[in-house]
GROMACS .gro file of C-alpha atoms in nm:
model
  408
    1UNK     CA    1   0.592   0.703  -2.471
    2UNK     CA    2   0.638   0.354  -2.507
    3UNK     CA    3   0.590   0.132  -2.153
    4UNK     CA    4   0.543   0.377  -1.975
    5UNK     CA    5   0.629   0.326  -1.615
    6UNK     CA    6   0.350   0.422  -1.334
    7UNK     CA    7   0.451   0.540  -1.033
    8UNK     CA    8   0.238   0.508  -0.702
    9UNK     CA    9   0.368   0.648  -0.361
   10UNK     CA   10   0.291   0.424  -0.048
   11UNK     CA   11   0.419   0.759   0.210
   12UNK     CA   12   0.192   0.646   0.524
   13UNK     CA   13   0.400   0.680   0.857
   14UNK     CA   14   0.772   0.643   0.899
   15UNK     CA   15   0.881   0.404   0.611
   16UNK     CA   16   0.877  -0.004   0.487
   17UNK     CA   17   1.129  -0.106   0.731
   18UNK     CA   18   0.952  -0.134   1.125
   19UNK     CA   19   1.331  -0.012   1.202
   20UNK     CA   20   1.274   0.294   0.995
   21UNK     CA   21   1.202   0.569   1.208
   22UNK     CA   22   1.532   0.488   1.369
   23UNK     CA   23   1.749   0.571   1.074
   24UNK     CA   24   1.929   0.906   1.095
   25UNK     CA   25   1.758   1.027   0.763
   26UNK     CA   26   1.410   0.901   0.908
   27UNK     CA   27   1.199   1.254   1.085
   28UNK     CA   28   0.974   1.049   1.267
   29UNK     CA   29   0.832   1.321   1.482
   30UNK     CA   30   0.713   1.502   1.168
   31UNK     CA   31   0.440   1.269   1.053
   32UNK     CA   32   0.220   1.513   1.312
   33UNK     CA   33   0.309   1.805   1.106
   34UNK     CA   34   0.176   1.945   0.775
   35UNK     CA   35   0.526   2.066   0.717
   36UNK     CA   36   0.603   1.696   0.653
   37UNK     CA   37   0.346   1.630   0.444
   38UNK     CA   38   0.398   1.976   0.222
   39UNK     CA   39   0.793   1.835   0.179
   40UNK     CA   40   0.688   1.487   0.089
   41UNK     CA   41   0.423   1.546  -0.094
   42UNK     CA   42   0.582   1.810  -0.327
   43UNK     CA   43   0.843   1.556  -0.335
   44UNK     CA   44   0.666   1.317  -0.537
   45UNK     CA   45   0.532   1.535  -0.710
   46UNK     CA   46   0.839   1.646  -0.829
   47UNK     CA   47   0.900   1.287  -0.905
   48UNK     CA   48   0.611   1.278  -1.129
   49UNK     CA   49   0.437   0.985  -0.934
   50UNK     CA   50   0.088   0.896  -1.084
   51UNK     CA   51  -0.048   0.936  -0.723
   52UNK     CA   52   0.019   0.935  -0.312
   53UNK     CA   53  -0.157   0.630  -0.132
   54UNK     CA   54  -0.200   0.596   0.225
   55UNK     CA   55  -0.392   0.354   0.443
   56UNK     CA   56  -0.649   0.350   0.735
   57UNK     CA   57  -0.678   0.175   1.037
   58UNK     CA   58  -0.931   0.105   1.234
   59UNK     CA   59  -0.845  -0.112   1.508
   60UNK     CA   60  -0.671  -0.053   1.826
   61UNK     CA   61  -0.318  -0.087   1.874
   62UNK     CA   62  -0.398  -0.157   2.272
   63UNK     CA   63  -0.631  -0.421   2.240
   64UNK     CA   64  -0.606  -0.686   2.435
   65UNK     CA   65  -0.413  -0.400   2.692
   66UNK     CA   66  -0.094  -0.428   2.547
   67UNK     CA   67   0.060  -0.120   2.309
   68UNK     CA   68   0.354  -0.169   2.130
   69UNK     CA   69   0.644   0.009   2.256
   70UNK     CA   70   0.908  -0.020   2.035
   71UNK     CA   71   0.693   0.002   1.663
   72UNK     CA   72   0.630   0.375   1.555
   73UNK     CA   73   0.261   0.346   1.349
   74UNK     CA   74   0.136   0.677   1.353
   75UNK     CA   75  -0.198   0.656   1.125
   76UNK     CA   76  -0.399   0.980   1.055
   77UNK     CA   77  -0.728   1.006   0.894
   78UNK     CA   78  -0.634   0.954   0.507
   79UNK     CA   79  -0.879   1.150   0.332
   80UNK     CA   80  -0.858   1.449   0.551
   81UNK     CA   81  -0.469   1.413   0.517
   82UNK     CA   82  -0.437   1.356   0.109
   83UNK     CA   83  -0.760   1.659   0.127
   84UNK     CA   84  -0.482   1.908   0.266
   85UNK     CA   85  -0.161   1.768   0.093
   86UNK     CA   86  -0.361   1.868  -0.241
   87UNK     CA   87  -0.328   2.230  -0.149
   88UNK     CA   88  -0.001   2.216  -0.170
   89UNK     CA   89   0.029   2.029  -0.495
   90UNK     CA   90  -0.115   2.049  -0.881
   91UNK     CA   91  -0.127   1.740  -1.036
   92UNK     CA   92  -0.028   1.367  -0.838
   93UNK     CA   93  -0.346   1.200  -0.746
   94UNK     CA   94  -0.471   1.100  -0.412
   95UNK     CA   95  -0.551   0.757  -0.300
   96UNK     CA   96  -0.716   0.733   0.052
   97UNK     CA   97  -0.786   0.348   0.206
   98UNK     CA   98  -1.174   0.349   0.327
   99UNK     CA   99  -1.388   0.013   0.436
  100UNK     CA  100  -1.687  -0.076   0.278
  101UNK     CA  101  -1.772  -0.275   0.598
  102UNK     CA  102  -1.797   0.026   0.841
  103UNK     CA  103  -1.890   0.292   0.572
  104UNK     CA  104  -2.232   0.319   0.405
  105UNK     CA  105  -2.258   0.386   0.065
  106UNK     CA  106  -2.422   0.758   0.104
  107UNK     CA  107  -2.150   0.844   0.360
  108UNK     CA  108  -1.844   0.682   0.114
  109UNK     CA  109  -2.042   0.908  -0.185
  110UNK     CA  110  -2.015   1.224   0.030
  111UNK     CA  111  -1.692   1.169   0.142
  112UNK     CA  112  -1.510   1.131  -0.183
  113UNK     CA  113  -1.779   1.376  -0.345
  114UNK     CA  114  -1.663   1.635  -0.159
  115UNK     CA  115  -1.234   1.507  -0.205
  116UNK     CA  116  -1.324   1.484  -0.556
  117UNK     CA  117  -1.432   1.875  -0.575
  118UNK     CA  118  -1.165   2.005  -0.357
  119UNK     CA  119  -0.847   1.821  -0.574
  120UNK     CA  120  -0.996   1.907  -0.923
  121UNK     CA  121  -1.032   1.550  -0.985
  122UNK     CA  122  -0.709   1.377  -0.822
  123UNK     CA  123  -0.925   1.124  -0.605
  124UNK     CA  124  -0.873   0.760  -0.545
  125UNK     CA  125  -1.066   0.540  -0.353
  126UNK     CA  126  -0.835   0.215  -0.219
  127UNK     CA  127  -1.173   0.015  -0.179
  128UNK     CA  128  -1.088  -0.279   0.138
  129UNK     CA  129  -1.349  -0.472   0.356
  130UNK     CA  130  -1.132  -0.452   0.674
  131UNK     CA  131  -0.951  -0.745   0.816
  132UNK     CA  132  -0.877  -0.689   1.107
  133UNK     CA  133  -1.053  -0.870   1.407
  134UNK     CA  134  -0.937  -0.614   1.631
  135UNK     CA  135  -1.193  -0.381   1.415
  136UNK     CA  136  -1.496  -0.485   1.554
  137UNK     CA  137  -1.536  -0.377   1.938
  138UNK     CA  138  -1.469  -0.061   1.782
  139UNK     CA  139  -1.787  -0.043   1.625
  140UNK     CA  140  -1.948  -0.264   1.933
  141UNK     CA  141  -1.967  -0.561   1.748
  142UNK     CA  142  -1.780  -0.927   1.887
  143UNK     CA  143  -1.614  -0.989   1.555
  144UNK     CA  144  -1.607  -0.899   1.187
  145UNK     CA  145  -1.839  -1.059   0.943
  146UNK     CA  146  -1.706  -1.366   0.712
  147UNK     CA  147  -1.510  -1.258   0.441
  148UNK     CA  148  -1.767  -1.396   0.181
  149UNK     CA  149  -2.010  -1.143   0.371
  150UNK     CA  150  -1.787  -0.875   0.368
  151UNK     CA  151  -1.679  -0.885  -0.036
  152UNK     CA  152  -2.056  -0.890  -0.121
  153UNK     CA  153  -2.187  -0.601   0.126
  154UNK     CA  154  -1.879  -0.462  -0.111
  155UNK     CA  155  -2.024  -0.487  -0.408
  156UNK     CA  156  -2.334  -0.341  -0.321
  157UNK     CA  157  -2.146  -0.062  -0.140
  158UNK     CA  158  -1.967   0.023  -0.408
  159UNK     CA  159  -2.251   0.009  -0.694
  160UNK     CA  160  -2.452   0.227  -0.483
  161UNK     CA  161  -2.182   0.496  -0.431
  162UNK     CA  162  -2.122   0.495  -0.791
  163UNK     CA  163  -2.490   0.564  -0.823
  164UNK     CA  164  -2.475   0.832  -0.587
  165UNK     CA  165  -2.160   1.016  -0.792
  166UNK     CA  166  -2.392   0.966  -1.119
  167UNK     CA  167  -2.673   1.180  -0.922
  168UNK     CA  168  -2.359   1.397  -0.816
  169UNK     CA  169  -2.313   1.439  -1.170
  170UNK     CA  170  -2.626   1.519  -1.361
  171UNK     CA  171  -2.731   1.743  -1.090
  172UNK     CA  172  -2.432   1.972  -1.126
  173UNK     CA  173  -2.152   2.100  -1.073
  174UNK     CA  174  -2.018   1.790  -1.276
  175UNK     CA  175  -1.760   1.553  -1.078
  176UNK     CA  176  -1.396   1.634  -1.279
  177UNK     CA  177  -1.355   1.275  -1.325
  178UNK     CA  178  -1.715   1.170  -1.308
  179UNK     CA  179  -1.601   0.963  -0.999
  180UNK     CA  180  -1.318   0.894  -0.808
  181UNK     CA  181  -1.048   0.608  -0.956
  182UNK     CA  182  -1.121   0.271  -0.808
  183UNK     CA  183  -0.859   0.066  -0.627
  184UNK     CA  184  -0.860  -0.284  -0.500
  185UNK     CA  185  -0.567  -0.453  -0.309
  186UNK     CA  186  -0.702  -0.770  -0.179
  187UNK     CA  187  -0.522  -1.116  -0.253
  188UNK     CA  188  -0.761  -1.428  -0.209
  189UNK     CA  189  -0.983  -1.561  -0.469
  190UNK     CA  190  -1.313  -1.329  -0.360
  191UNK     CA  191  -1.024  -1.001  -0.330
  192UNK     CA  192  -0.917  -1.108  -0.703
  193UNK     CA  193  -1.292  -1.148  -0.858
  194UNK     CA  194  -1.403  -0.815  -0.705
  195UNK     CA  195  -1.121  -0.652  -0.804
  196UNK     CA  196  -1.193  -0.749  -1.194
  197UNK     CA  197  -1.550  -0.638  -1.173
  198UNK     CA  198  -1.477  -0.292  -0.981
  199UNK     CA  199  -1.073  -0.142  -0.971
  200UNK     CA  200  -0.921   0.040  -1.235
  201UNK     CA  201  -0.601   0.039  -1.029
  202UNK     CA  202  -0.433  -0.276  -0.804
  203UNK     CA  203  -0.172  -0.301  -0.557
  204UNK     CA  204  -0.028  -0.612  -0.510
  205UNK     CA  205   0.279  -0.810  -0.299
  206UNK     CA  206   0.499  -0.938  -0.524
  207UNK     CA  207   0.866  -1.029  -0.472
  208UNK     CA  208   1.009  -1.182  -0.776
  209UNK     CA  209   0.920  -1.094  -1.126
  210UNK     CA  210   0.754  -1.390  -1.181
  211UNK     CA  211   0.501  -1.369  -0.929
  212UNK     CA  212   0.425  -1.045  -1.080
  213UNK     CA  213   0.371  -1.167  -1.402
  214UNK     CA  214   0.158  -1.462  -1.309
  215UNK     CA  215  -0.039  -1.202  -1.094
  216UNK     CA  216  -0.090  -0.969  -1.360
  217UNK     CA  217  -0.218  -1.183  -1.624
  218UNK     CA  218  -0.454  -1.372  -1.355
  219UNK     CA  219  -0.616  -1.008  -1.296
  220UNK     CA  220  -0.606  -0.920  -1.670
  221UNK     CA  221  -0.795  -1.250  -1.744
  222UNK     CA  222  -1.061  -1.199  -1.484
  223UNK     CA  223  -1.096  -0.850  -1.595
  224UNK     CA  224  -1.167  -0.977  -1.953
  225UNK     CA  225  -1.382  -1.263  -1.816
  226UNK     CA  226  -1.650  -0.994  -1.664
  227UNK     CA  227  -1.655  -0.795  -2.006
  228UNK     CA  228  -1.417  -0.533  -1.907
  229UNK     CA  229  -1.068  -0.435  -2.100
  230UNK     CA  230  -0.756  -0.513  -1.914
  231UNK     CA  231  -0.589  -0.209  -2.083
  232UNK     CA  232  -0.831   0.007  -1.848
  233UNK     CA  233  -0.660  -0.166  -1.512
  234UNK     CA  234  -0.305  -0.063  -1.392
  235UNK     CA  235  -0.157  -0.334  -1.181
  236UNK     CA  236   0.108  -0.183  -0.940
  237UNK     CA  237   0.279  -0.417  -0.720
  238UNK     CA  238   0.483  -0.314  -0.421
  239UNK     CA  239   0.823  -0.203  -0.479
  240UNK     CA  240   1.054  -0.060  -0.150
  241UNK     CA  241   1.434  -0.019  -0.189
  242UNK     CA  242   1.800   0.061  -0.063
  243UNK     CA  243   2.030   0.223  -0.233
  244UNK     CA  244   2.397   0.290  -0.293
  245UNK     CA  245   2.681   0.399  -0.471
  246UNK     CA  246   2.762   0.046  -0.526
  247UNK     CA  247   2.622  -0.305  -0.435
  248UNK     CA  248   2.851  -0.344  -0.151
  249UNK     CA  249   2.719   0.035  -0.071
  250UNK     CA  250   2.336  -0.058  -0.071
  251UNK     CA  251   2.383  -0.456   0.108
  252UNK     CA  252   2.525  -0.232   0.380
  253UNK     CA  253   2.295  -0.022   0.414
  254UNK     CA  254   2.015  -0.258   0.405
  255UNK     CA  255   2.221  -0.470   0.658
  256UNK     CA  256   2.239  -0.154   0.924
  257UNK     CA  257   1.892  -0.052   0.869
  258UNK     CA  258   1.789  -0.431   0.994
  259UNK     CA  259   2.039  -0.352   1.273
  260UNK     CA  260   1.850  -0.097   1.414
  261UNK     CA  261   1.641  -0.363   1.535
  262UNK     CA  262   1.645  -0.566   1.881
  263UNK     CA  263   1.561  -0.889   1.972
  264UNK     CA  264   1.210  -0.673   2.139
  265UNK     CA  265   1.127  -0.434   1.854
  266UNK     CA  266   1.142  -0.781   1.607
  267UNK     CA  267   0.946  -0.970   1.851
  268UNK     CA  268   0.685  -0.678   1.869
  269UNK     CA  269   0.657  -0.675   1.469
  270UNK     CA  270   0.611  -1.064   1.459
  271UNK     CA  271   0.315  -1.034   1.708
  272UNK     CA  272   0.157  -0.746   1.490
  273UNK     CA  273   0.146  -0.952   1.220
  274UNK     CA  274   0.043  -1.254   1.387
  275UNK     CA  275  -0.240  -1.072   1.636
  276UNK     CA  276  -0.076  -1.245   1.900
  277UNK     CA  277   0.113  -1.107   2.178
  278UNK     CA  278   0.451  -1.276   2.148
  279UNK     CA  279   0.644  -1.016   2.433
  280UNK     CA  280   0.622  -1.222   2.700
  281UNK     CA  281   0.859  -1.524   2.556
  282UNK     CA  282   1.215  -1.544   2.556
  283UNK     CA  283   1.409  -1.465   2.234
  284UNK     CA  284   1.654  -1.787   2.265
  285UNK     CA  285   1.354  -2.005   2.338
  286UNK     CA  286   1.179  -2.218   2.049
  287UNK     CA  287   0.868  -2.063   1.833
  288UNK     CA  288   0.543  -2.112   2.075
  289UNK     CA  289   0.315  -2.262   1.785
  290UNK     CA  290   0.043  -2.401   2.010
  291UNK     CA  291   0.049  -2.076   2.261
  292UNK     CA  292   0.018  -1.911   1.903
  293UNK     CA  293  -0.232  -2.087   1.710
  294UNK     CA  294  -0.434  -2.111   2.026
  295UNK     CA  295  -0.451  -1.717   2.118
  296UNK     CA  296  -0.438  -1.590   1.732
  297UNK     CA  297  -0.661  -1.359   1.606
  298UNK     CA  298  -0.642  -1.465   1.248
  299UNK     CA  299  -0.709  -1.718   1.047
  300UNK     CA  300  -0.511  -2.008   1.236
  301UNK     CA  301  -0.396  -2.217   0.876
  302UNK     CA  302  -0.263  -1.905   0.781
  303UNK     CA  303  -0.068  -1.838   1.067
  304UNK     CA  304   0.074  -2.202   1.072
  305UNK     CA  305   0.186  -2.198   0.686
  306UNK     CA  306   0.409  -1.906   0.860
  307UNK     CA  307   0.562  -2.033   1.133
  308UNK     CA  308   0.521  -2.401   1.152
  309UNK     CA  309   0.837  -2.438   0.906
  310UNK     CA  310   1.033  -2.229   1.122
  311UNK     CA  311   0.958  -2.414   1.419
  312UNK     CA  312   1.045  -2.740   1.257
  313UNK     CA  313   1.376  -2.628   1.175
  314UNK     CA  314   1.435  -2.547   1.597
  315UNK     CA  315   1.464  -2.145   1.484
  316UNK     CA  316   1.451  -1.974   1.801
  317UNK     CA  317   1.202  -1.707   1.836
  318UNK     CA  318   1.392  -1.392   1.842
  319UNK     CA  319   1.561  -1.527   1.522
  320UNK     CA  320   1.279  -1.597   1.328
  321UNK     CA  321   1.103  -1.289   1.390
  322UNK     CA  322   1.466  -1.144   1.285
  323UNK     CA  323   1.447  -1.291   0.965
  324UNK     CA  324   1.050  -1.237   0.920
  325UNK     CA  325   1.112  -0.911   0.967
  326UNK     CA  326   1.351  -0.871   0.629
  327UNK     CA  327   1.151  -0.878   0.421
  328UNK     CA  328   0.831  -0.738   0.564
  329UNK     CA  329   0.433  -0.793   0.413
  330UNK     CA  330   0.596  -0.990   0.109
  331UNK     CA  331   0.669  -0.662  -0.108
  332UNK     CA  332   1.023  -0.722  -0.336
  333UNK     CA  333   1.259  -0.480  -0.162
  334UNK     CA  334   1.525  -0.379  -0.445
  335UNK     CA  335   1.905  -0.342  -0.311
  336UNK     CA  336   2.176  -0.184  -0.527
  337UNK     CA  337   2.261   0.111  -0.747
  338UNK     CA  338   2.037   0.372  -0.876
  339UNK     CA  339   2.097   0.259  -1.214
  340UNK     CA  340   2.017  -0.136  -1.169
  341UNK     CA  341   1.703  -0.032  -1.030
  342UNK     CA  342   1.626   0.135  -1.302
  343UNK     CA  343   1.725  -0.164  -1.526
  344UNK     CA  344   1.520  -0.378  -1.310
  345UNK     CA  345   1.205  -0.183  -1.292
  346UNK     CA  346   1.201  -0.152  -1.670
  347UNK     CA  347   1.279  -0.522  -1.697
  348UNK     CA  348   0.924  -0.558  -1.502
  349UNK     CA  349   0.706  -0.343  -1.683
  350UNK     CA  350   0.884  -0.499  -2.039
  351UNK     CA  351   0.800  -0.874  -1.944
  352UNK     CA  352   0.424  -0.759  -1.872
  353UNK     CA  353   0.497  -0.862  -1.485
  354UNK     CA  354   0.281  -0.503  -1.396
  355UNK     CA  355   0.179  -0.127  -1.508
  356UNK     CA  356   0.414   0.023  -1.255
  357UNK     CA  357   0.471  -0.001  -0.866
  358UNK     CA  358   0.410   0.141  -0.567
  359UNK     CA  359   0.721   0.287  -0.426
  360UNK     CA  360   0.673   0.222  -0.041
  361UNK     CA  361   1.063   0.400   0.100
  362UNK     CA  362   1.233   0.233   0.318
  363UNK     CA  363   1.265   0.520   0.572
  364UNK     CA  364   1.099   0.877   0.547
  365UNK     CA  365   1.209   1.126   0.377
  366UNK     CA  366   1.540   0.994   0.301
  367UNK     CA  367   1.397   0.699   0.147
  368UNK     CA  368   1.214   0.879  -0.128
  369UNK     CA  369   1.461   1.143  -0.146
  370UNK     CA  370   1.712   0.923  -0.278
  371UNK     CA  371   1.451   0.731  -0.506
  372UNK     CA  372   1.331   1.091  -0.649
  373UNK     CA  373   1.726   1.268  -0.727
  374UNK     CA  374   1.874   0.896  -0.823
  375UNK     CA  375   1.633   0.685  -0.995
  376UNK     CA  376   1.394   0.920  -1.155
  377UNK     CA  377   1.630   1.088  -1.370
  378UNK     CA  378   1.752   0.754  -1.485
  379UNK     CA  379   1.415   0.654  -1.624
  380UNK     CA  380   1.325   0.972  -1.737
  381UNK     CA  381   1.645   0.999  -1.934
  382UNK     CA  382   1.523   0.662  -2.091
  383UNK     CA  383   1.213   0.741  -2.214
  384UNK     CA  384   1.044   0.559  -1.936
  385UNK     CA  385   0.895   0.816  -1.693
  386UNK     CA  386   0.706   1.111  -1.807
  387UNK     CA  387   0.876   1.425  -1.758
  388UNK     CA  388   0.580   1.624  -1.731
  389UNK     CA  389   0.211   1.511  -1.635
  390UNK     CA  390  -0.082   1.492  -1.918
  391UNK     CA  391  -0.375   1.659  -1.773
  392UNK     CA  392  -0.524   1.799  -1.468
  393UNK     CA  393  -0.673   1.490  -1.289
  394UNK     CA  394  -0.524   1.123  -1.192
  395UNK     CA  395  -0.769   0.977  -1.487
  396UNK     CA  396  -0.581   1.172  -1.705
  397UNK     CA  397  -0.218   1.088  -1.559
  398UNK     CA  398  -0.289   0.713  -1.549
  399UNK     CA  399  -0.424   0.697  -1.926
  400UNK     CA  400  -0.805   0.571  -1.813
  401UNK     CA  401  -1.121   0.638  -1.977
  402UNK     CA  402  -1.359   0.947  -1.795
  403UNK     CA  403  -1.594   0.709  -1.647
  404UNK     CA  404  -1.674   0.343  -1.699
  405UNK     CA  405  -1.920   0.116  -1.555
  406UNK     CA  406  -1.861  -0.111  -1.255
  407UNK     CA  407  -1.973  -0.451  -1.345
  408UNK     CA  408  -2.158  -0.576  -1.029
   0.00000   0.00000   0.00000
């Protein structure tokens, strides 16, 4: 099969949209139940997705002794979650999100060791550092180490595990896949570099198909400039969607899904993002950039090259968290028939702009449901989608070689 296009499933929590759980086709109070997880993870595998991915988080949604009222984050251990969803599948691979920061090596090695037996060799490791200054009281430290810091305790973290799964190996019974597959998302310059000495997988914001393309051949040539082949690296960029009958059909129901929202719930989302608490501040009034930059958590140039163009333009509060909230963490969010989307995703893969994407549904179930009965037959009938998978473990599924050496 010629191009063939990868699919990764982002299925963590309620959906892409913060409105999601809302929607009438959203079953927000089953993301406590393994009934859920049986449905959506047969699903996709139905779907013939490469692999399920879910996140981890370590911080507190109450620090600072507010909780967000109106946001519905549920987050559940991901390796004892994707663990249990493999009983109830035979082939899509697992990806759970684990820090190198608050992990050590030997516990990461046992960890995945042990996911790595129990799948038959459907593991993934999303490797991140953990970003989050709200992380660190939770593990009775004042505030995470610099980010420098952090990508280089990586590196060692991850050679060592790596090690660890090579002792794994020889002793016996032999790892299926020698090791679980490596993933990287991070962004920055230090995310990129140790990304193209370590993942054979990388998920990536991307909104237009340029920025995909000059993503994807930035990675490929750092991956070549450490001695590694960029054919052994899928790059799978973020990909949500809404669909309809027609265009008019899908801009609708992208516009109601945004409806769901009030001035509170978009107001809650903006001070997620911004790890700043933003509730107490009228909607009509002007964007607080000095109350903001001054009580930020993050990085404050960051945060200004957000709102500081906003605030410029007099954009009252409540409307630009509206509007921030459209088109949320930067993914490309696809709205029209099944069929363009099709078009559009092979259009991607064909102008070398990535591998594949991550579907991340813009409510759950209903989200995927409509990606898995409309789009996948499309590409399927097209040549573009396998129609059955290759092998028993993800190496297999995404094309990769056994086991391959991470370049420290």
């Amino acid at each position: 099969m010629q191009n063939q296009i990868h699919l990764w499933a982002f299925l963590q929590g309620i959906g892409f949209f913060p409105t999601g759980w809302k929607h009438e086709r959203a079953r927000p109070e089953g993301v406590f139940h393994m009934d859920y997880y049986t449905r959506v993870a047969q699903l996709a595998e139905q779907g013939r997705f490469d692999a399920i991915v879910f996140g981890d988080q370590l911080q507190s949604r109450g620090a600072g002794g507010r909780a967000p009222e109106r946001l519905a984050m549920p987050t559940l251990d991901p390796v004892t979650l994707l663990t249990a969803m493999a009983a109830v599948t035979k082939h899509i691979g697992l990806v759970a999100t684990v820090s190198t920061t608050y992990n050590t090596a030997e516990m990461l090695a046992e960890r995945f060791g042990t996911m790595e037996r129990i799948t038959g060799g459907r593991s993934g490791w999303n490797i991140v550092t953990t970003a989050h200054p709200d992380t660190a009281p939770n593990f009775g430290e004042t505030e995470l180490p610099p980010k420098d810091a952090r990508y280089r305790n990586a590196v060692e973290v991850v050679a060592r595990a790596c090690e660890l799964w090579a002792e794994m190996d020889r002793e016996g019974p032999q790892l299926p896949q020698g090791r679980p597959v490596l993933v990287q998302a991070g962004q920055s310059p230090d995310g990129r570099d140790f990304a193209a000495r370590t993942a054979e997988a990388i998920f990536c914001p991307a909104a237009t198909i340029q920025a995909g393309v000059d993503f994807r051949t930035d990675l490929r040539s750092r991956v070549a400039g450490v001695g590694r082949s960029p054919d052994g690296v899928r790059i799978m960029p973020g990909l949500s969607c809404v669909l309809g009958g027609t265009e008019e059909e899908a801009r609708a129901e992208h516009t109601a899904i945004l409806d769901l929202a009030d001035d509170a719930l978009a107001i809650e989302y903006l001070s997620e993002s911004l790890c700043c608490d933003l509730t107490g501040f009228d909607p009509l009034d002007q964007i607080p950039v000095d109350e903001i930059l001054a009580k930020t958590l993050l990085p404050q140039g960051d945060v200004a090259r957000s709102i500081v163009p906003g605030a410029e333009k007099g954009t009252p509060l409540g409307e630009f968290a509206a509007n921030f909230m459209r088109h949320p963490r930067g993914h490309n969010v696809f709205i029209g028939t099944p069929e363009q989307m099709a078009d559009m995703m092979i259009e991607w893969r064909d102008a070398g702009a990535c591998d594949g994407f991550t579907l991340q549904p813009s409510y759950m179930p209903g989200g995927l449901e409509d990606f898995v009965g409309q789009v996948v037959p499309i590409l399927q009938a097209r040549g573009r989608l396998r129609t059955d998978y290759p092998g028993a473990t993800l190496r297999e599924t995404l094309g990769l070689p056994a086991r391959e050496a991470v370049t420290a």
